[in-house]
Every structure is written in structure tokens, then in C-alpha cells.
mmCIF file of C-alpha atoms in Angstrom:
data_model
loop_
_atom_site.group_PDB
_atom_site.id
_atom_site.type_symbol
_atom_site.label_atom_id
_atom_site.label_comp_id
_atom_site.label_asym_id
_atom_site.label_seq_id
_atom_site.Cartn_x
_atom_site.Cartn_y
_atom_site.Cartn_z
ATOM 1 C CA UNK X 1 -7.738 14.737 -6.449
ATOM 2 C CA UNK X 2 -5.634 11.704 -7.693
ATOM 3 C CA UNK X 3 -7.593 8.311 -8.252
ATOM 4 C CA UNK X 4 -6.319 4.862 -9.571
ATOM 5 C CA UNK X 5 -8.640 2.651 -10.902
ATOM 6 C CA UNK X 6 -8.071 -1.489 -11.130
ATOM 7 C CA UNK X 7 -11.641 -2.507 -13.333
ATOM 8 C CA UNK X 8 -10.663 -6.262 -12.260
ATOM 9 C CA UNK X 9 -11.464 -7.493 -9.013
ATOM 10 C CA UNK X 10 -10.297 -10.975 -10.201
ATOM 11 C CA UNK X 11 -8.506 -12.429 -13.138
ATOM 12 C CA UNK X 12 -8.126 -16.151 -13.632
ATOM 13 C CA UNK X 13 -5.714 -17.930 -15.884
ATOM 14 C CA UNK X 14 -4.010 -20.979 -16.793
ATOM 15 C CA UNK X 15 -0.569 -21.344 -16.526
ATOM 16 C CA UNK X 16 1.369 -20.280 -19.591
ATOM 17 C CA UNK X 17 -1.410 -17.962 -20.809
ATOM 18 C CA UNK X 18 -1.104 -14.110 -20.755
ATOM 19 C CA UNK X 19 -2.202 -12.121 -18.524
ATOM 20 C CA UNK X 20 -3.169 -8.180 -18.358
ATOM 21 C CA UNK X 21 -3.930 -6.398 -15.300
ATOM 22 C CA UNK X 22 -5.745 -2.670 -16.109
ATOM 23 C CA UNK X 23 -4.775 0.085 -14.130
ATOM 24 C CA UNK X 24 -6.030 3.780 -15.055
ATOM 25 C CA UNK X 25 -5.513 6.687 -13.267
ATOM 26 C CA UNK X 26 -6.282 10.466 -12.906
ATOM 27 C CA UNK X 27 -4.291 13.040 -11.806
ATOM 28 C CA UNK X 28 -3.269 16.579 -12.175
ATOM 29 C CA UNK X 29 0.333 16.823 -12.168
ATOM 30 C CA UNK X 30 2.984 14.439 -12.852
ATOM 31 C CA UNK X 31 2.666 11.021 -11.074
ATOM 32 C CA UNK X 32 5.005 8.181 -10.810
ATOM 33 C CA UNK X 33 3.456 4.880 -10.838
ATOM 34 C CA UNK X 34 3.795 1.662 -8.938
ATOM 35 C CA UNK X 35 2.576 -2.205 -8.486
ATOM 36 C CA UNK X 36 2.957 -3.820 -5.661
ATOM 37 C CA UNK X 37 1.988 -7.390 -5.494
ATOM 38 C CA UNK X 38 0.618 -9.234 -1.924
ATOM 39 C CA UNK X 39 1.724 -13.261 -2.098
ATOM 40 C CA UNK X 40 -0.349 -15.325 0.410
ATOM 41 C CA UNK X 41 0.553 -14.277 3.887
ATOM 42 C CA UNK X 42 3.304 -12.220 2.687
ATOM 43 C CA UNK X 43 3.305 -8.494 3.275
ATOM 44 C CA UNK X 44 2.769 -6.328 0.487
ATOM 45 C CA UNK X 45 6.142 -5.330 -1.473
ATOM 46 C CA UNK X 46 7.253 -3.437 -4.482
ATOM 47 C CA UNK X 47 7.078 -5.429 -7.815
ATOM 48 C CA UNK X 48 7.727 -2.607 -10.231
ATOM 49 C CA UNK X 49 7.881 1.365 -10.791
ATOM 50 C CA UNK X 50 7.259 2.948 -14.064
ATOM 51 C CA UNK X 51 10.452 4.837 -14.068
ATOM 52 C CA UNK X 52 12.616 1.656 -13.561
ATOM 53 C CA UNK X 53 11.218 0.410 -17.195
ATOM 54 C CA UNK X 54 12.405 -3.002 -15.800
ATOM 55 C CA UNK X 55 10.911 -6.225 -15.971
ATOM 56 C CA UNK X 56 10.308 -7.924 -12.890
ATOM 57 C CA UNK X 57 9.388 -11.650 -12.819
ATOM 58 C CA UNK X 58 8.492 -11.347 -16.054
ATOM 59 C CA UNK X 59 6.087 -8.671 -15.911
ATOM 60 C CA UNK X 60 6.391 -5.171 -17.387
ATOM 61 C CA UNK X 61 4.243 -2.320 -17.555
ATOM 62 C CA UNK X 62 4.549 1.116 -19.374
ATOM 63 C CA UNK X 63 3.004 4.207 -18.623
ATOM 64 C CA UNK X 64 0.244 5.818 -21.434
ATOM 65 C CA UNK X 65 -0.024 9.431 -20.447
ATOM 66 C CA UNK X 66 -2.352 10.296 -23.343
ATOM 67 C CA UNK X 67 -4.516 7.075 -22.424
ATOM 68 C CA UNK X 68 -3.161 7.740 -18.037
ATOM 69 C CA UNK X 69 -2.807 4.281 -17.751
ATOM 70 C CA UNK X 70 -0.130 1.835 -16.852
ATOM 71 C CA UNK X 71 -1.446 -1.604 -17.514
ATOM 72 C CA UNK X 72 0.863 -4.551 -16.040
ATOM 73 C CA UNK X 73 1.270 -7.507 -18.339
ATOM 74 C CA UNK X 74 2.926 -11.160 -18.433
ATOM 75 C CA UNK X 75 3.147 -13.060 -21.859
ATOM 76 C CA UNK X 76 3.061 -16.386 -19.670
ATOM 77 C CA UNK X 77 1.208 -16.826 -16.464
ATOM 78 C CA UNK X 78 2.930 -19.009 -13.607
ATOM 79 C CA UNK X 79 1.498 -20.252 -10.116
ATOM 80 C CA UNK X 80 3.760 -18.685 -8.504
ATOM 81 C CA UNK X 81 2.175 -15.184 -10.066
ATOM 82 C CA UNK X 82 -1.316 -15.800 -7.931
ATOM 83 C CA UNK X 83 -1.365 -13.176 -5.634
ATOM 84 C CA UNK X 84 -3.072 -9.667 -4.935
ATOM 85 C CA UNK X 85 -1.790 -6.912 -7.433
ATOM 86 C CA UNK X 86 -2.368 -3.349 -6.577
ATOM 87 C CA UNK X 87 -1.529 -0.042 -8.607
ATOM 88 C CA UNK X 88 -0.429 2.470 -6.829
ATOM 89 C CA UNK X 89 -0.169 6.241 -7.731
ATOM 90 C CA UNK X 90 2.604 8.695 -6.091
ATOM 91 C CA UNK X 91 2.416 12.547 -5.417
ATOM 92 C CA UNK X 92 6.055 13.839 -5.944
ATOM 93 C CA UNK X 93 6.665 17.054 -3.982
ATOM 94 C CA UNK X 94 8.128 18.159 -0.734
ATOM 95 C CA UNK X 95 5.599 17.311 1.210
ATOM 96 C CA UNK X 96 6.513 13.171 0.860
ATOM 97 C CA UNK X 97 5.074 10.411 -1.524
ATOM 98 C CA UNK X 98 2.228 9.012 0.216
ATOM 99 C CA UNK X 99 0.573 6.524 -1.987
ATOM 100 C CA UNK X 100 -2.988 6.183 -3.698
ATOM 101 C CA UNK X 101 -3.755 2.770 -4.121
ATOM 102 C CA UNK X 102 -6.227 0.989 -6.815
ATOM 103 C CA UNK X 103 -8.639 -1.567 -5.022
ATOM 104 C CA UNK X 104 -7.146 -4.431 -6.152
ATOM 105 C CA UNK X 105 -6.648 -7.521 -8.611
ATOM 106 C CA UNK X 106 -6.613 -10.931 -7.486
ATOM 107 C CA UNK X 107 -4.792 -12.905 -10.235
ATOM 108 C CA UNK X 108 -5.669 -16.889 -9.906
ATOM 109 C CA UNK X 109 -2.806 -18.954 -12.126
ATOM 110 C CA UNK X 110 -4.480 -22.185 -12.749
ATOM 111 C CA UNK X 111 -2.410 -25.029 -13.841
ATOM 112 C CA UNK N 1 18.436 -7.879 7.623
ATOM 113 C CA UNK N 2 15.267 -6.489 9.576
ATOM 114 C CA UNK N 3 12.121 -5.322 8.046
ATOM 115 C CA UNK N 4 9.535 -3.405 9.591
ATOM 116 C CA UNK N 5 7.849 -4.385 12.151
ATOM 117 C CA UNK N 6 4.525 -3.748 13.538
ATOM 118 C CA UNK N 7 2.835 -5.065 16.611
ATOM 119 C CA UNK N 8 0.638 -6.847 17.969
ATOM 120 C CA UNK N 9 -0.475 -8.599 14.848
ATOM 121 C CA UNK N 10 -3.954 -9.019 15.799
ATOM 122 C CA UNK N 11 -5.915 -6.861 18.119
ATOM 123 C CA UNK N 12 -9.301 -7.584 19.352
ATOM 124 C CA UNK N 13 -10.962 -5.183 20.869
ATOM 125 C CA UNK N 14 -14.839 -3.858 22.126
ATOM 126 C CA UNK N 15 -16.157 -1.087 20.707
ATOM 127 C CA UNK N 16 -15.653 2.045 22.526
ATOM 128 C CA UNK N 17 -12.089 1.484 24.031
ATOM 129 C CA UNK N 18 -8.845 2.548 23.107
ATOM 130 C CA UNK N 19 -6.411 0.745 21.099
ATOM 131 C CA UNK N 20 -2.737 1.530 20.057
ATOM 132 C CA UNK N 21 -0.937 0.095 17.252
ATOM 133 C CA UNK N 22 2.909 -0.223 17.291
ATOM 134 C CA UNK N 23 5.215 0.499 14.225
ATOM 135 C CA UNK N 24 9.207 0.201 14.324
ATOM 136 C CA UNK N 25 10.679 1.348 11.045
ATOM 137 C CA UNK N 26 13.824 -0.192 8.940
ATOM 138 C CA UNK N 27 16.540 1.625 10.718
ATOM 139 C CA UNK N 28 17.959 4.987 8.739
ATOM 140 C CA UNK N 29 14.794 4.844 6.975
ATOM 141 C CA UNK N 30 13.600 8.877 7.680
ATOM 142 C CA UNK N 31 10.420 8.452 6.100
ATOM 143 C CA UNK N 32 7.239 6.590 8.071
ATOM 144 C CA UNK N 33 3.747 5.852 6.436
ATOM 145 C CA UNK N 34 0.415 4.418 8.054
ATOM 146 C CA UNK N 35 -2.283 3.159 5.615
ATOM 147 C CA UNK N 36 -5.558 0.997 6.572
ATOM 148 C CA UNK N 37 -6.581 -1.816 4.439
ATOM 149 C CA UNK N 38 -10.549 -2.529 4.851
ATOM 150 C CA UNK N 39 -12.699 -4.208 3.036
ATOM 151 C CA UNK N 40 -14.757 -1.480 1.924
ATOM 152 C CA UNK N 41 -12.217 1.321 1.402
ATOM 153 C CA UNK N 42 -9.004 -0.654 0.092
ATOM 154 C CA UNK N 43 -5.897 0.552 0.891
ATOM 155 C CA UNK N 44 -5.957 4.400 2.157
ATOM 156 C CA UNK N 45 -3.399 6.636 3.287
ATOM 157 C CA UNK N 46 -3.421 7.724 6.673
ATOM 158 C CA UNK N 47 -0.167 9.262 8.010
ATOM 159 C CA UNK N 48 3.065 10.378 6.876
ATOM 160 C CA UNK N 49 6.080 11.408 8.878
ATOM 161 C CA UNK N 50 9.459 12.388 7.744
ATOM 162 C CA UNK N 51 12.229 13.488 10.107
ATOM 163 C CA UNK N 52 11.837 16.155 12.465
ATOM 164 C CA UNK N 53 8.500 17.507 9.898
ATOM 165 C CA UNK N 54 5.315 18.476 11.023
ATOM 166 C CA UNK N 55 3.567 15.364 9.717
ATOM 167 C CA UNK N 56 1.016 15.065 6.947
ATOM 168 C CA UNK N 57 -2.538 13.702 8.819
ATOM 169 C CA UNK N 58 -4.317 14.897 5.181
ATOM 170 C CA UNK N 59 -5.431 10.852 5.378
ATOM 171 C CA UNK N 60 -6.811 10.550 8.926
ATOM 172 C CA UNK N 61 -10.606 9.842 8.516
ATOM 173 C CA UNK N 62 -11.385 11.316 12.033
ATOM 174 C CA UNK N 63 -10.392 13.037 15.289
ATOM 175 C CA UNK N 64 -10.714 9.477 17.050
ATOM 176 C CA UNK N 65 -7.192 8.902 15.077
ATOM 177 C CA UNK N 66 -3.689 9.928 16.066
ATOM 178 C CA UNK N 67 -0.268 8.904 15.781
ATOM 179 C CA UNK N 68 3.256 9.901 17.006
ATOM 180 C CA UNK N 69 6.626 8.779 16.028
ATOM 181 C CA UNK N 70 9.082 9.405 19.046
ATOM 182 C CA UNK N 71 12.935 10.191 18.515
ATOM 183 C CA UNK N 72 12.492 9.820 14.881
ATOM 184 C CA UNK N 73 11.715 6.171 14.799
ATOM 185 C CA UNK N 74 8.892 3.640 16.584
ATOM 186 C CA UNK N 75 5.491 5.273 15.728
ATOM 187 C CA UNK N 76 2.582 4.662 17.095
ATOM 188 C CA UNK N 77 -1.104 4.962 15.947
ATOM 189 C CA UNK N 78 -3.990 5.572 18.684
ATOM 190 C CA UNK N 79 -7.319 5.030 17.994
ATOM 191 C CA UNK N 80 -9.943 6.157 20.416
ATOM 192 C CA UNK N 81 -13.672 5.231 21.162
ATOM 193 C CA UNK N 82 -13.037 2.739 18.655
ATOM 194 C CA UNK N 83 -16.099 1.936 16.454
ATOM 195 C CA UNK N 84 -16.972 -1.270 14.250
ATOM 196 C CA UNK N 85 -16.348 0.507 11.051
ATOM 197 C CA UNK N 86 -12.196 0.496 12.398
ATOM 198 C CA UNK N 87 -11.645 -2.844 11.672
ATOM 199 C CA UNK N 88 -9.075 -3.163 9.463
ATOM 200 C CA UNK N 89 -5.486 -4.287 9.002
ATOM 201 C CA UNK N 90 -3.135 -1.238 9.540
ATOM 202 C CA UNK N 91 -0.127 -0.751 7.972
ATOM 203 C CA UNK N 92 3.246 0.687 8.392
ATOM 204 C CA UNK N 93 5.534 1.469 5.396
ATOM 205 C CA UNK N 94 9.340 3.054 5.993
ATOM 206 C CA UNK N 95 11.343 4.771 3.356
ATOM 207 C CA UNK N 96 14.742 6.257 3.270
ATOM 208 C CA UNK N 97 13.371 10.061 2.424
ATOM 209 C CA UNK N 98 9.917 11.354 1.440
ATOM 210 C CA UNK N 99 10.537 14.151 0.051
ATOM 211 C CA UNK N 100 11.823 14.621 -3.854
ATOM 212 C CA UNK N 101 13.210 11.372 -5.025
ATOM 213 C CA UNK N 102 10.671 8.544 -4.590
ATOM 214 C CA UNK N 103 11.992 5.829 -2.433
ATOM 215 C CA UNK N 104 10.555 2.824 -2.406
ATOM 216 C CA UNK N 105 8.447 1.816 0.568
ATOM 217 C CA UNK N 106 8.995 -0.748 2.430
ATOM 218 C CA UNK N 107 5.692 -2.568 4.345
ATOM 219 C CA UNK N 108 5.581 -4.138 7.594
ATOM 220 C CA UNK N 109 3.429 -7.051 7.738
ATOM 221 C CA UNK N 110 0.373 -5.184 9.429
ATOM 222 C CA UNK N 111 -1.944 -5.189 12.803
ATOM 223 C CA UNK N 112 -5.503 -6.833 11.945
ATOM 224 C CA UNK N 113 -8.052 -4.852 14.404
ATOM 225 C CA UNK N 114 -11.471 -6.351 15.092
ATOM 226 C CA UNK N 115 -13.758 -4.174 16.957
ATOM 227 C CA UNK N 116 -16.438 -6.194 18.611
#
């Protein structure tokens, strides 16, 4: 069965600092992997996908097959990053691409 | 343009009664996801529908749960004999196609249940 694990239920920096959310995973086959990011009272939305290798807002994250993880990381920290980051794993096949979802990193931006 | 939607946005109900949870999709998205976010569980997959598919209820955590998705689009989620441990914020996702290609899902912005 596939698992993500987020070690960090809360990370708190100050602005302009970097910051490293942790993301690990387990699974069998060949996932694809997400984050999605929840603002305050905004619904959750896409922020990045591993096979994009873009850099959204500043953040990027690679995927470590040897290590299965897919860490996300900012050099420098805004507010406007605070939110709720989840990693999310995806099971490619014909059956659709439900998503398995880590519990969760707050990330607190302090100025 | 418009997102998903889901309605109502906050349900209270008592425990024991019957509660259904609305879901309208982006439109020409083929794909339709429900997943529960609780405090103790996270976010978990419940249902997946795409097109005219049987549709996957792998995620449903008992027989108390169903869902539909009439003429390929609004889907709704029926809870039965509700029970305290239910309270949670559903929500929908839409996609344009589940199956092969990943598509990215889109969220609506979710129904908070409180069972009482």
C-alpha cells in the first residue's frame, strides 16, 4: 500500500530564511508526486508536480527515488508562503489517480 | 471562470440522521473525486468517478457511505445513520480524465459536517 509521510506538523520561519518541507513516501510502482498548498480560507490547489520540474512561487522540489522522497524547498521564506502544505502521492493506471495525501505541514513565515 | 462547487458549506447535523453532500464539477471535467479531511485521519480518499465507469469506492470507510454522480456531472455523497466520528470537511476534486495522463485536480472549497 502507498504511504506519504510529512515528519513536520509545523515549521516556523522568518521571512527571508529558507525553508524545507520533508516529504517521504513508499510505494510499489511508479508514483508521480504532488504539493498542494491550503492559504487561509482558500481551498486547497495545486502548487507543484514532480514531473513539471518547475518552480512555483519560488519553491521547487525534486524527486529522490533511491532516498523516495520529494522534499519541497524555498531559499527565502515570504508571508505570503504561510499556509498548509500537503504531499500528495498519485497511482497512475487505468483505474484513475486518486490521491494519497501526507498529514500535513503548517509553514508560519514570521516577519 | 467557475470552479467547483460544493454545497451546503456547513452542515450540522444529530447523530443518527441522514445527510447528503452536494458536488458540481468544472464543466468537461470527466473525472470526479471525494476525499474527507478530519482531524484524526488527514486527508483520505473516498470516491472516484470517471465517465460512464463503474466507480472506484476502494476509499469508503463504511456501508453508511455512498455517492452517485447523475448524467455524468453533479455528484452527490450520502451518509447514513451518521455518527460523531463523520465530522469532517468533505471534499470534491474534478479533473479532465482519470485515467493515464495525470490531470491535475481541481478542489472545491468543501462541506464542514458536525454531527452532534
Amino acid at each position: 500500500a502507498q504511504r506519504v509521510t510529512q515528519p513536520e506538523k509545523l515549521l516556523s520561519v522568518f521571512k527571508g530564511a529558507p525553508v524545507e518541507l520533508k516529504c517521504n513516501y513508499s510505494y510499489s510502482g511508479s508514483p508521480e508526486l504532488f504539493w498542494y498548498v491550503q492559504y487561509s480560507r482558500q481551498r486547497l490547489q495545486l502548487l507543484l508536480r514532480h514531473i513539471s520540474r518547475e518552480s512555483i512561487k519560488g519553491f521547487t522540489a525534486d524527486l529522490n527515488k533511491g532516498e523516495t522522497s520529494f522534499h519541497l524547498k524555498k531559499p527565502f521564506a515570504q508571508e505570503e508562503d504561510s499556509a498548509m502544505y500537503y504531499c500528495a502521492l498519485s497511482q497512475i493506471k487505468a483505474a484513475g489517480n486518486k490521491l494519497t495525501f501526507g498529514g500535513g505541514t503548517r509553514v508560519l513565515v514570521k516577519p | 471562470g467557475a470552479g467547483v462547487s460544493q454545497s451546503p458549506s456547513n452542515k450540522v447535523t444529530e447523530k443518527g440522521k441522514d445527510v447528503e453532500l452536494r458536488c458540481d464539477p468544472i464543466s468537461g471535467h470527466t473525472a470526479l473525486y471525494w476525499y474527507r479531511q478530519s482531524l484524526g485521519q488527514g486527508l483520505e480518499f473516498l470516491i472516484y468517478f470517471q465517465g460512464n465507469s463503474a466507480p472506484d469506492k476502494s476509499g469508503l470507510p463504511s456501508d453508511r457511505f455512498s455517492a452517485e454522480r447523475t448524467g455524468g456531472s453533479v455528484s452527490t455523497l450520502t451518509i447514513q445513520r451518521t455518527q460523531q466520528e463523520d465530522s469532517a470537511v468533505y471534499l470534491c476534486a474534478s479533473s479532465f480524465s482519470g485515467s493515464g495522463n495525470s490531470y491535475e485536480q481541481y478542489f472545491g472549497p468543501g462541506t464542514r459536517l458536525t454531527v452532534t
